[in-house]
Short mmCIF file of C-alpha atoms and ligand atoms in Angstrom, two decimals:
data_model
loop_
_atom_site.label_atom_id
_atom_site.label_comp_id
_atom_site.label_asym_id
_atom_site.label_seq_id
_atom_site.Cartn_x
_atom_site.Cartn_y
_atom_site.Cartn_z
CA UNK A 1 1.84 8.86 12.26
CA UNK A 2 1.75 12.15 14.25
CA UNK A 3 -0.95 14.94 13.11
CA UNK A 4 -1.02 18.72 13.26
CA UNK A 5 -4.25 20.97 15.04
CA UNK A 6 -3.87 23.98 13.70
CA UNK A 7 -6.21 27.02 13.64
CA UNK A 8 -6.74 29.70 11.30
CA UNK A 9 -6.73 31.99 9.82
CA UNK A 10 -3.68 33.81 10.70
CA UNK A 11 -1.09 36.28 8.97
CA UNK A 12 2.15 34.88 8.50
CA UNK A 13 5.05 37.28 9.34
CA UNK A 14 8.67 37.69 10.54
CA UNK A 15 11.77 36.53 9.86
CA UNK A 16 13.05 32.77 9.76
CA UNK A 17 16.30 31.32 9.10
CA UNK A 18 16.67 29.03 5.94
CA UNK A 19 18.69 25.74 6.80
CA UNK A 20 20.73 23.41 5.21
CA UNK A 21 19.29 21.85 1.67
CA UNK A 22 18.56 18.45 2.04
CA UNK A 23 18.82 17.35 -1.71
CA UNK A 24 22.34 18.78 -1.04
CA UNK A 25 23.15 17.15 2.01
CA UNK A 26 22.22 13.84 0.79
CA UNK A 27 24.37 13.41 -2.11
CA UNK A 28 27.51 15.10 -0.10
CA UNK A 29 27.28 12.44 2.42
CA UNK A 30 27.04 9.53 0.53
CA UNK A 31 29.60 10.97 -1.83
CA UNK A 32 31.57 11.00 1.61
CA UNK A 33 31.77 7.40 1.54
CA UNK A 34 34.72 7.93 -1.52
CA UNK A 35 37.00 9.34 0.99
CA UNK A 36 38.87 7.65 3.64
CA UNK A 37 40.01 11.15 5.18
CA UNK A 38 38.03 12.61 8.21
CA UNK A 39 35.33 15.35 6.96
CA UNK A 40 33.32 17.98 8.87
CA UNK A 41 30.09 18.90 7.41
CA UNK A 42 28.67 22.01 8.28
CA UNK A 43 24.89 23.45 7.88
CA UNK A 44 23.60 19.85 7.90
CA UNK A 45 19.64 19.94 8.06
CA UNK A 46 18.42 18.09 11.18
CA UNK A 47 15.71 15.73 9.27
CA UNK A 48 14.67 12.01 8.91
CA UNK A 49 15.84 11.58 5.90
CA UNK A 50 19.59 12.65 7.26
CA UNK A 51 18.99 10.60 10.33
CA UNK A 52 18.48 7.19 8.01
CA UNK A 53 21.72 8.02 6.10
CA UNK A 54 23.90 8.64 9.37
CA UNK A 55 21.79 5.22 10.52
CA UNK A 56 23.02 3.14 6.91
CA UNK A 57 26.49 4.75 7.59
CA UNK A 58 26.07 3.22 11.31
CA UNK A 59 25.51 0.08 9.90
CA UNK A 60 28.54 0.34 7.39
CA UNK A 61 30.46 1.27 9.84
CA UNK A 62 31.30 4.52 9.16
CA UNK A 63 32.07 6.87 12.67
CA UNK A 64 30.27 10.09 12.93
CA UNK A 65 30.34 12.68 15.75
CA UNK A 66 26.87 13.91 15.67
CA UNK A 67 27.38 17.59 17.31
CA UNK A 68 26.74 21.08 15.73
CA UNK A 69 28.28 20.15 12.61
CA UNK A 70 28.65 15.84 11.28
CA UNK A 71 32.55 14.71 11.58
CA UNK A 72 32.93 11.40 9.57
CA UNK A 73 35.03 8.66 8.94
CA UNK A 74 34.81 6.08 6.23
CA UNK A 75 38.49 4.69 6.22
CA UNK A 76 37.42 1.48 7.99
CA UNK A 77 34.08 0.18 6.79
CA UNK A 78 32.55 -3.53 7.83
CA UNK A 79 32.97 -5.67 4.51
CA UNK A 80 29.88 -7.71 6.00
CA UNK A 81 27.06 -5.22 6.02
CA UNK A 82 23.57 -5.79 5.73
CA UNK A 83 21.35 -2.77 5.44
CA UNK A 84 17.75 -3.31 7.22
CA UNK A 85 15.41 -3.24 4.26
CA UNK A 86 12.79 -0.41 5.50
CA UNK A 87 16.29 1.62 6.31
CA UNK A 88 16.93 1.38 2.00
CA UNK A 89 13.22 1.91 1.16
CA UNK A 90 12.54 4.85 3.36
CA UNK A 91 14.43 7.20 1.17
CA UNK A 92 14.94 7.50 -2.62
CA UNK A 93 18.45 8.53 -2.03
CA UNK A 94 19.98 5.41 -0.84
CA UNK A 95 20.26 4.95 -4.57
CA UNK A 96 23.36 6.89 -3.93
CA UNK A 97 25.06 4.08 -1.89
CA UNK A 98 25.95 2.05 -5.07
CA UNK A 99 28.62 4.16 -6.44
CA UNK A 100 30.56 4.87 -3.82
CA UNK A 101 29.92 0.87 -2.12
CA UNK A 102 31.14 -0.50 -5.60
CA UNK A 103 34.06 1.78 -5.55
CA UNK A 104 34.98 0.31 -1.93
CA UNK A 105 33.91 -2.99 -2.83
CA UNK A 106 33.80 -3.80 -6.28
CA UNK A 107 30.35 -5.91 -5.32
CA UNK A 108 27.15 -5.15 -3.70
CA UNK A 109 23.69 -6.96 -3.30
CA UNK A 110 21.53 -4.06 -1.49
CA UNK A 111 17.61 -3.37 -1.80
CA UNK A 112 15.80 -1.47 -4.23
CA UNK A 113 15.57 2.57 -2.78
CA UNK A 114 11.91 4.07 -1.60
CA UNK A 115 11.33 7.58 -1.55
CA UNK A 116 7.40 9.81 -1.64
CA UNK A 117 4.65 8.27 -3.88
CA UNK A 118 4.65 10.90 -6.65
CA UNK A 119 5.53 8.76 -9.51
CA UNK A 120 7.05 5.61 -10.66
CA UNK A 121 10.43 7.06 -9.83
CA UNK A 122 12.29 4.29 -11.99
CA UNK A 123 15.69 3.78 -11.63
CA UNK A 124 16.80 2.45 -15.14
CA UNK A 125 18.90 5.36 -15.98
CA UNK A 126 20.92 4.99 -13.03
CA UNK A 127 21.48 1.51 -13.84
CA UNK A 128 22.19 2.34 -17.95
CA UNK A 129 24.67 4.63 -17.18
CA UNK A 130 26.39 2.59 -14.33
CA UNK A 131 26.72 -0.15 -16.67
CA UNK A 132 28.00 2.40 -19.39
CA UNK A 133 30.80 3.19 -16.93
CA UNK A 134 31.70 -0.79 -16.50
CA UNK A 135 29.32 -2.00 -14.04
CA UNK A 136 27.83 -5.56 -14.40
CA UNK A 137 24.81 -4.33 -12.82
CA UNK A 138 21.07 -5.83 -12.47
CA UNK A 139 18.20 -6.09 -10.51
CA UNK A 140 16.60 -9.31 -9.04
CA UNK A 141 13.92 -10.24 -6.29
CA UNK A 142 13.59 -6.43 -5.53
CA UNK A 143 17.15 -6.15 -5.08
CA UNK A 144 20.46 -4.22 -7.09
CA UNK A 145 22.81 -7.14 -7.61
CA UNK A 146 26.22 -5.34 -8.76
CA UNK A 147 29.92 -5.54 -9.48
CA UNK A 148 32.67 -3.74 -11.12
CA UNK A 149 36.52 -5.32 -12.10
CA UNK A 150 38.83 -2.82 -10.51
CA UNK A 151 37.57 0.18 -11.13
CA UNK A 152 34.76 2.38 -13.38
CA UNK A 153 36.18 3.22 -16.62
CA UNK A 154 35.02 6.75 -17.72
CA UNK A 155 32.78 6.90 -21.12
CA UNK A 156 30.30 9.31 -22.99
CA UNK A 157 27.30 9.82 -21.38
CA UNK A 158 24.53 11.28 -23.19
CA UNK A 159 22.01 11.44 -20.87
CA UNK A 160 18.45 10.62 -22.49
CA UNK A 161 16.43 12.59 -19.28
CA UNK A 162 17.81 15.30 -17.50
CA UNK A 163 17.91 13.36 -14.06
CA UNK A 164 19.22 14.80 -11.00
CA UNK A 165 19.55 11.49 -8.90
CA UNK A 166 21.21 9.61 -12.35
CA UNK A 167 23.52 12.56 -13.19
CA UNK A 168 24.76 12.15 -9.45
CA UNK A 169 25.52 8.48 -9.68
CA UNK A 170 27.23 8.69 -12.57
CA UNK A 171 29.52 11.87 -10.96
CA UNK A 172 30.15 9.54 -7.67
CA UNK A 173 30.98 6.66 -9.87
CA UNK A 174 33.60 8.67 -12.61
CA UNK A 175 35.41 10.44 -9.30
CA UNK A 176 38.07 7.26 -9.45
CA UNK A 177 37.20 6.26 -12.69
CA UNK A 178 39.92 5.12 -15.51
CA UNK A 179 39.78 7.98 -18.26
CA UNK A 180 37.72 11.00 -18.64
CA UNK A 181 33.58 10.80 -17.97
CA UNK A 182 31.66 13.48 -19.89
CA UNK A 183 28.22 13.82 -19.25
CA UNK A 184 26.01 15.59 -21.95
CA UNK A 185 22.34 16.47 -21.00
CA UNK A 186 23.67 16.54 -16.85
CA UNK A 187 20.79 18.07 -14.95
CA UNK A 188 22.03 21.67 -13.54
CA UNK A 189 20.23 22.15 -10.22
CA UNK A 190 22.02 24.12 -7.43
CA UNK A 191 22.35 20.84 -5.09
CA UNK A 192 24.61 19.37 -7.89
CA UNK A 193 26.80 22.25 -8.26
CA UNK A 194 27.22 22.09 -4.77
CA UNK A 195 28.22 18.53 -4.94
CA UNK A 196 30.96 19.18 -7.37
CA UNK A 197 32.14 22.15 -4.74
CA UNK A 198 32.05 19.44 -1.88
CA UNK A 199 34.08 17.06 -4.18
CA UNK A 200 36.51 19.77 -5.86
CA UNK A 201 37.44 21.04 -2.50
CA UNK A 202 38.08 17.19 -1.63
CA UNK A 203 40.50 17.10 -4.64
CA UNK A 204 37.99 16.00 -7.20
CA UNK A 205 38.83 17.08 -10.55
CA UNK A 206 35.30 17.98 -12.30
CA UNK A 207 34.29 20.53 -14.59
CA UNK A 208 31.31 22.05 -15.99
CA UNK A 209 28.97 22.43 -12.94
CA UNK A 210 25.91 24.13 -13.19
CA UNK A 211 26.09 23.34 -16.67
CA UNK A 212 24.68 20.92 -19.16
CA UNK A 213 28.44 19.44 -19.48
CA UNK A 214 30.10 18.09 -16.81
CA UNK A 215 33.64 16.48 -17.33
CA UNK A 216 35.61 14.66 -14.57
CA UNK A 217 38.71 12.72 -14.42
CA UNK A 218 39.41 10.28 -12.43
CA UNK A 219 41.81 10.94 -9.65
CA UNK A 220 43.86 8.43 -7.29
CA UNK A 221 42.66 10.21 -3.78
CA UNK A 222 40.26 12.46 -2.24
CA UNK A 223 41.63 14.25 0.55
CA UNK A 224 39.31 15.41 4.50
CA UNK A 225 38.19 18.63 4.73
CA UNK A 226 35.68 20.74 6.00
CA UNK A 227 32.27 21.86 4.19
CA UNK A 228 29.47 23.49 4.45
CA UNK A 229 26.54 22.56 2.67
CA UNK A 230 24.05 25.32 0.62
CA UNK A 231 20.95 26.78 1.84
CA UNK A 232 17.69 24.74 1.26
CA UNK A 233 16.33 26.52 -1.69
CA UNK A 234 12.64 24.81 -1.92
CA UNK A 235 12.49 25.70 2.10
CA UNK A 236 12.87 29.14 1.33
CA UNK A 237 10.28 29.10 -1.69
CA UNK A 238 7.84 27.43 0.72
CA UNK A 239 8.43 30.39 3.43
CA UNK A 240 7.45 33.27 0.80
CA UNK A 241 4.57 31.38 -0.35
CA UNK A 242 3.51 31.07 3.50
CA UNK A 243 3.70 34.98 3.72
CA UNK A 244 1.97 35.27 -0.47
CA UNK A 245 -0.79 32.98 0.81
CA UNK A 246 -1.92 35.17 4.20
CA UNK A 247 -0.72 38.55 3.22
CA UNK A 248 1.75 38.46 4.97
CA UNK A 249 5.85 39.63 5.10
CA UNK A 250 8.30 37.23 5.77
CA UNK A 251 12.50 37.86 5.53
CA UNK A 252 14.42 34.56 4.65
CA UNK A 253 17.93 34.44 6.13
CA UNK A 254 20.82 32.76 4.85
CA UNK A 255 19.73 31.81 1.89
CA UNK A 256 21.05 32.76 -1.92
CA UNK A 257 17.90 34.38 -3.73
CA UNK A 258 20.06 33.87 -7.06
CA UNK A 259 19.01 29.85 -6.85
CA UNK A 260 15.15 30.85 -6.81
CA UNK A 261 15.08 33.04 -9.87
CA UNK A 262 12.30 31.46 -11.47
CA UNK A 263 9.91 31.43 -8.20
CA UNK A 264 10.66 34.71 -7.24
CA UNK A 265 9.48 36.10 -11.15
CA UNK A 266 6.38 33.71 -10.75
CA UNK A 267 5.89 35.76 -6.95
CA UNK A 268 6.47 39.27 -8.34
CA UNK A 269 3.71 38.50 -11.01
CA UNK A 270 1.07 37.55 -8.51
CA UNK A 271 1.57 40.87 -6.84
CA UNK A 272 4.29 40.41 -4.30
CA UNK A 273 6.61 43.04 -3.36
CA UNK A 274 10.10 41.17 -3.23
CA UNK A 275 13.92 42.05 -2.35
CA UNK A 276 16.67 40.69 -2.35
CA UNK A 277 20.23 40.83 -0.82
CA UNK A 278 23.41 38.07 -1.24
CA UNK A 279 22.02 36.29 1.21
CA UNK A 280 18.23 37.19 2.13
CA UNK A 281 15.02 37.61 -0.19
CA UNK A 282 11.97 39.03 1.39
CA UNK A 283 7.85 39.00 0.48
CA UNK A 284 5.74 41.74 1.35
CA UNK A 285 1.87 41.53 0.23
CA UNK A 286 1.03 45.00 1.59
CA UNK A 287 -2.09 43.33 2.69
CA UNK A 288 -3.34 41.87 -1.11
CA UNK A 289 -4.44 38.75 -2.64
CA UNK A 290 -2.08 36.93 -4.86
CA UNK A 291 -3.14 37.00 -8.61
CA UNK A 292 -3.34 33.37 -10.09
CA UNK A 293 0.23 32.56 -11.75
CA UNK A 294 0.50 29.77 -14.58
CA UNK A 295 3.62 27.70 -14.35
CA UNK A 296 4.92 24.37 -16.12
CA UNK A 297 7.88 22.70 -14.05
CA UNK A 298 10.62 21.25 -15.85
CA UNK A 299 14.58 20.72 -14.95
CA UNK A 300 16.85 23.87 -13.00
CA UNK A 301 16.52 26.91 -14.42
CA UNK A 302 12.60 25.80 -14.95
CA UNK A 303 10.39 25.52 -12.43
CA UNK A 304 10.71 23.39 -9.72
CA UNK A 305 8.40 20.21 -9.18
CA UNK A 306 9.20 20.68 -5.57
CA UNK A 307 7.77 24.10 -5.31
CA UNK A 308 4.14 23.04 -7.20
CA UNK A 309 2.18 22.09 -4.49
CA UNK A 310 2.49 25.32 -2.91
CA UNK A 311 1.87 27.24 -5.97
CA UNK A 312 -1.24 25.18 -6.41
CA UNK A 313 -2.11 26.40 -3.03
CA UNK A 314 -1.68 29.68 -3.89
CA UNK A 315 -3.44 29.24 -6.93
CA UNK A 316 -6.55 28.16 -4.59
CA UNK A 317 -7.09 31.27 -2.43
CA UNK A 318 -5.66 33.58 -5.65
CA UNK A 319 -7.37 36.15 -7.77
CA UNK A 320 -8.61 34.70 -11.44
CA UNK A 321 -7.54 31.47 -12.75
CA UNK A 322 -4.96 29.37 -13.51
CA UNK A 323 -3.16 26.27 -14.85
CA UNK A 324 -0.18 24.21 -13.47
CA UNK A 325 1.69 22.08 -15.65
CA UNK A 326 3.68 19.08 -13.48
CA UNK A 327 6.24 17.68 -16.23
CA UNK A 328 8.15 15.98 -13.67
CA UNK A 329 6.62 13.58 -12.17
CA UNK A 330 2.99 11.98 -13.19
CA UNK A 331 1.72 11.20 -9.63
CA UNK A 332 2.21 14.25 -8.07
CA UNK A 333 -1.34 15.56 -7.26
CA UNK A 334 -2.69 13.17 -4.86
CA UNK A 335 -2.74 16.34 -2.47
CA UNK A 336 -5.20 17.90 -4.54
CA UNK A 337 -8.27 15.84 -3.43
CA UNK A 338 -7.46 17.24 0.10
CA UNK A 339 -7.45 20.95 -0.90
CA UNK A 340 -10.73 20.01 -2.47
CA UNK A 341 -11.85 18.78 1.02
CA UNK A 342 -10.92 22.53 2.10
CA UNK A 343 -13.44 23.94 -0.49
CA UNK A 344 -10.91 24.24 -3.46
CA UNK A 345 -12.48 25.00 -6.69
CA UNK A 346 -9.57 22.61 -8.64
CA UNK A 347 -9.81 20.31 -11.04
CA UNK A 348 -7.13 17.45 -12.56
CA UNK A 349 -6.85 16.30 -16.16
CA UNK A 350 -3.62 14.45 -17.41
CA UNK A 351 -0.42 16.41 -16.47
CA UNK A 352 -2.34 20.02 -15.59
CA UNK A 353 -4.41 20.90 -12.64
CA UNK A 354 -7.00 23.72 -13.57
CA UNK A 355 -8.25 26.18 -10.71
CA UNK A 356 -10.16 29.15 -9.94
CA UNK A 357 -9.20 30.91 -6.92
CA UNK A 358 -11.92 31.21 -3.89
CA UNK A 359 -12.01 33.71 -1.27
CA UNK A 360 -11.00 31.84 1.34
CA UNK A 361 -10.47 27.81 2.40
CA UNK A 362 -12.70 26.02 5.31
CA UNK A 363 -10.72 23.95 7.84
CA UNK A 364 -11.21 20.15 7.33
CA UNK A 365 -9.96 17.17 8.60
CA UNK A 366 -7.10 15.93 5.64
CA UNK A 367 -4.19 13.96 5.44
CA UNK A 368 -0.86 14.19 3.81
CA UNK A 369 0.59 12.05 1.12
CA UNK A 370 4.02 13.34 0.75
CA UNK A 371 6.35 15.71 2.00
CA UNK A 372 5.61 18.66 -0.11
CA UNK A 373 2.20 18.10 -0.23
CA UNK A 374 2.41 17.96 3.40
CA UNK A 375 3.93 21.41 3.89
CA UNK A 376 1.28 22.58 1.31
CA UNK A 377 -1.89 21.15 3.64
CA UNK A 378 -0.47 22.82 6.60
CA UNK A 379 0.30 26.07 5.07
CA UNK A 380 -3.50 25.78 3.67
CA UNK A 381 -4.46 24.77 7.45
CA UNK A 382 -2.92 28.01 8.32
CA UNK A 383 -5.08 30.47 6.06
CA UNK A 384 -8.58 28.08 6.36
CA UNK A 385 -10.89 29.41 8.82
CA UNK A 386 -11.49 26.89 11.81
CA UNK A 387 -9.68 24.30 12.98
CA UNK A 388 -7.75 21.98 10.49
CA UNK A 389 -6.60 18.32 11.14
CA UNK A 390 -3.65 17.53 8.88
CA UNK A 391 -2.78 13.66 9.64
CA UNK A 392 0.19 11.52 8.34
CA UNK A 393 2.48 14.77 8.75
CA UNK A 394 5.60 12.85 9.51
CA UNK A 395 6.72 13.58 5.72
CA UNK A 396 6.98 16.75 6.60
CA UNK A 397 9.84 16.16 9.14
CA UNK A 398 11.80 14.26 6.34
CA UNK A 399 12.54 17.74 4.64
CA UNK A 400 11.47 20.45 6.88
CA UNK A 401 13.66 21.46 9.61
CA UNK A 402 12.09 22.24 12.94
CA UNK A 403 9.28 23.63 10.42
CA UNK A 404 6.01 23.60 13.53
CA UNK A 405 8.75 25.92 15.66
CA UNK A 406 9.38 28.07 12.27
CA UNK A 407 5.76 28.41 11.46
CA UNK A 408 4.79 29.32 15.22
CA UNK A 409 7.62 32.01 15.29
CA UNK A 410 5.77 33.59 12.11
CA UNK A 411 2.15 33.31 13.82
CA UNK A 412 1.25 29.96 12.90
CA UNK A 413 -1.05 28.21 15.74
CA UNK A 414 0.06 24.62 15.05
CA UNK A 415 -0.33 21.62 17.54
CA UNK A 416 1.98 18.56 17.30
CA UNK A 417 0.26 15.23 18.92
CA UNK A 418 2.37 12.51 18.67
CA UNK A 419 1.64 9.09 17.84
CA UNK A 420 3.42 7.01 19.67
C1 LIG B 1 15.52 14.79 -7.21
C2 LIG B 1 15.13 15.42 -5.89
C3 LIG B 1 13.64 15.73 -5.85
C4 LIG B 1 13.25 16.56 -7.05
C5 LIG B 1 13.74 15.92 -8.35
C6 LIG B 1 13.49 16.78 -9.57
C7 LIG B 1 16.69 14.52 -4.27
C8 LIG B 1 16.91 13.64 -3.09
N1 LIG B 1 15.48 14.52 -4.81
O1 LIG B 1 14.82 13.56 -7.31
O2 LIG B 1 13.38 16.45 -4.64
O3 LIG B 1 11.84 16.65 -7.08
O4 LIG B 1 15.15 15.66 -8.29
O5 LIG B 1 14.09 18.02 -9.42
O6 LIG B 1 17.56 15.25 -4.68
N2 LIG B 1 13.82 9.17 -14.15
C9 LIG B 1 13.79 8.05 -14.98
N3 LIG B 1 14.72 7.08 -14.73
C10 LIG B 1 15.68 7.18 -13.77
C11 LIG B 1 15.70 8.34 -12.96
C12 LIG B 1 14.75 9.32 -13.19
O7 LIG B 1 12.96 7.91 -15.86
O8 LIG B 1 16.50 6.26 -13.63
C13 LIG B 1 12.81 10.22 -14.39
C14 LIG B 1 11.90 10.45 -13.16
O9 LIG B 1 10.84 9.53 -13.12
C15 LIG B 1 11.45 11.88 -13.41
C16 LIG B 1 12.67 12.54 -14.07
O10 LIG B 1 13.47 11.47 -14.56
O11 LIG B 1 10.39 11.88 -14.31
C17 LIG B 1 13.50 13.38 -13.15
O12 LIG B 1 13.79 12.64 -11.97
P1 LIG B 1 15.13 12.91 -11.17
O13 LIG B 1 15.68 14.22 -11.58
O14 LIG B 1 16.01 11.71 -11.29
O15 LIG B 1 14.59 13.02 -9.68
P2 LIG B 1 15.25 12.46 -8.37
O16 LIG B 1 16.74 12.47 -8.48
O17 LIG B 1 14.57 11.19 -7.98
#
């Protein structure tokens, strides 16, 4: 794995450009797999995990034109695929390939899907509801063995845990489905309305996103088009806690503040000045020290999980104390024992992480454990004084776009080396 030098302290400012959400692109290009029209996606995030899904859609034999934007075509698909096994484990998301492969299909036998170590990330609720829809569907030897007659047939789904990844396998599976699907308890984030966008202007007929209800009936055809995917909401949260943590300013471009209500309220309350346009959101510390923010994340409109490692980092270096609640998922502190390393005065017990801000973090040599955690350690590698070695950083390119370019444009001193 490749590590980061970087040296600090330094003040983070300028302006950056916010790309292409990757928990958006993911689902709209496995959801591309239910049409057999040519699509052009546009604002696609250049990142690993977007580079395994165009390599599983190599291997289905799906044709893409990888240029400024992705052109695809599904119509003619090899019936005798065989995904390579790391391919499926390297990214939770390749849970979304069972829909749309059982749609084409009817029967699948693929591996089990990977993803960070922050949890137990089960998958039962994507296999519940599947089944609900008329899927005989069930896992053996580490692999999802399924099959459907001729098509799903649409149902009631009350969903027991506001899932994102569940609530998206159940939307990809109803598209075609016989009847009407309702989903009660549908998770709400801004990727999944955007989703329902990319499959409405396909011809989808859905209701209800970016609410609690989501209705679709089935249809007999999507038709090509051309999208372009949302801006990457948790980038742009990461970018005004870069400019929070070293009193700095920072502008985000092209991205929708209105997604980020929450993290922008939590921002304002340690002190930040922020603004806001349609498309831009701005942090100005005038020079201060955060204050220490509480937060508990939960499901869209809460607070996101992805954004509390770099809260906790702010939380480190703020003024007073503070406790995080992570509600999401129960592994997702293993960063924590690296801040430590930097001097952090933090402590875990269950589901909280209790801190008292310090006046500043000591470089240290530390390694990453998962992609937000990883974007957390460098940002803290940033504001430390002395040189900090952050190791295992590829996690970072799985979500971050050109992120050692970004940070360097904002003042960041940040080495690559490569191991090759
Ligand atoms: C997605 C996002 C991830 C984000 C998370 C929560 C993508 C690619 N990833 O992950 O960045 O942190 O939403 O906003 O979009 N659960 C079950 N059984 C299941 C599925 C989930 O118990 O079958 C639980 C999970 O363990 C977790 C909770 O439900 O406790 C929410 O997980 P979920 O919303 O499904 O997260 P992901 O879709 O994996």
């Amino acid at each position: 794995m490749d590590k980061f030098i970087i040296k600090g302290p330094v003040k983070l400012k300028g302006e950056v450009n916010i790309s292409g959400s990757k928990n958006a692109a993911l689902p709209i290009l496995f959801s591309s797999l239910l049409i057999k029209e040519i699509i052009e996606i546009k604002n696609i995030p250049r990142l690993k995990d977007i580079d395994v899904v165009i390599k599983l859609f190599l291997n289905l034999g799906v044709k893409i034109k990888n240029g400024k934007s992705l052109i695809i075509n599904t119509r003619n698909l090899y019936t005798n695929f065989n995904f390579p096994e790391n391919l499926i484990k390297s990214i939770r998301a390749s849970i979304w390939l069972i829909s749309p492969l059982l749609v084409r299909f009817k029967k699948i036998n693929i591996s089990l899907p990977g993803g960070c170590s922050i949890g137990m990330r089960p998958i039962d609720l994507h296999i519940k509801y599947l089944k609900k829809l008329g899927a005989n569907i069930y896992i053996k030897n580490n692999r999802i063995i399924a099959s459907i007659n001729k098509n799903f047939i649409g149902s009631h789904i009350i969903m027991k845990k506001n899932s994102v990844g569940a609530t998206i396998s159940i939307i990809l599976a109803a598209i075609y489905a016989q009847n009407i699907t309702i989903i009660d308890n549908a998770a709400k984030e801004p990727e999944i309305k955007d989703l329902i966008h990319f499959l409405k202007t396909m011809g989808a007929n859905i209701k209800g996103e970016g609410t609690n209800q989501i209705i679709i009936k089935g249809v007999l055809k999507l038709k090509g088009g051309v999208y372009t995917i949302m801006d990457d909401r948790i980038e742009t949260g990461t970018f005004l806690i870069a400019a929070a943590i070293s009193k700095g300013y920072i502008i985000c471009k092209n991205t929708n503040p209105q997604n980020l209500k929450i993290v922008l309220k939590k921002l304002k309350y340690t002190g930040a000045d922020i603004k806001t346009g349609k498309n831009w959101c701005s942090i100005n510390m005038n020079n201060k020290k955060p204050k220490a923010v509480n937060i508990i994340t939960g499901p869209y409109p809460s607070f996101p999980t992805d954004m509390q490692p770099q809260f906790t980092l702010l939380n480190c270096i703020a003024l007073g104390k503070s406790i995080i609640q992570e509600t999401i998922f129960e592994n997702r502190f293993l960063y924590i024992h690296e801040l430590i390393k930097m001097g952090a005065k933090i402590f875990i017990k269950n589901n909280k992480v209790f801190c008292r801000g310090i006046k500043s973090l000591y470089s240290a040599k530390i390694k990453a454990t998962d992609l937000r955690a990883s974007i957390s350690l460098v940002l803290a590698g940033c504001i430390a004084k002395g040189k900090t070695i952050v190791n295992n950083v590829n996690y970072i390119d799985r979500g971050y776009e050109n992120i050692e370019n970004k940070l360097i444009s904002l003042g960041a001193k940040i080495k690559r080396l490569e191991n090759k």
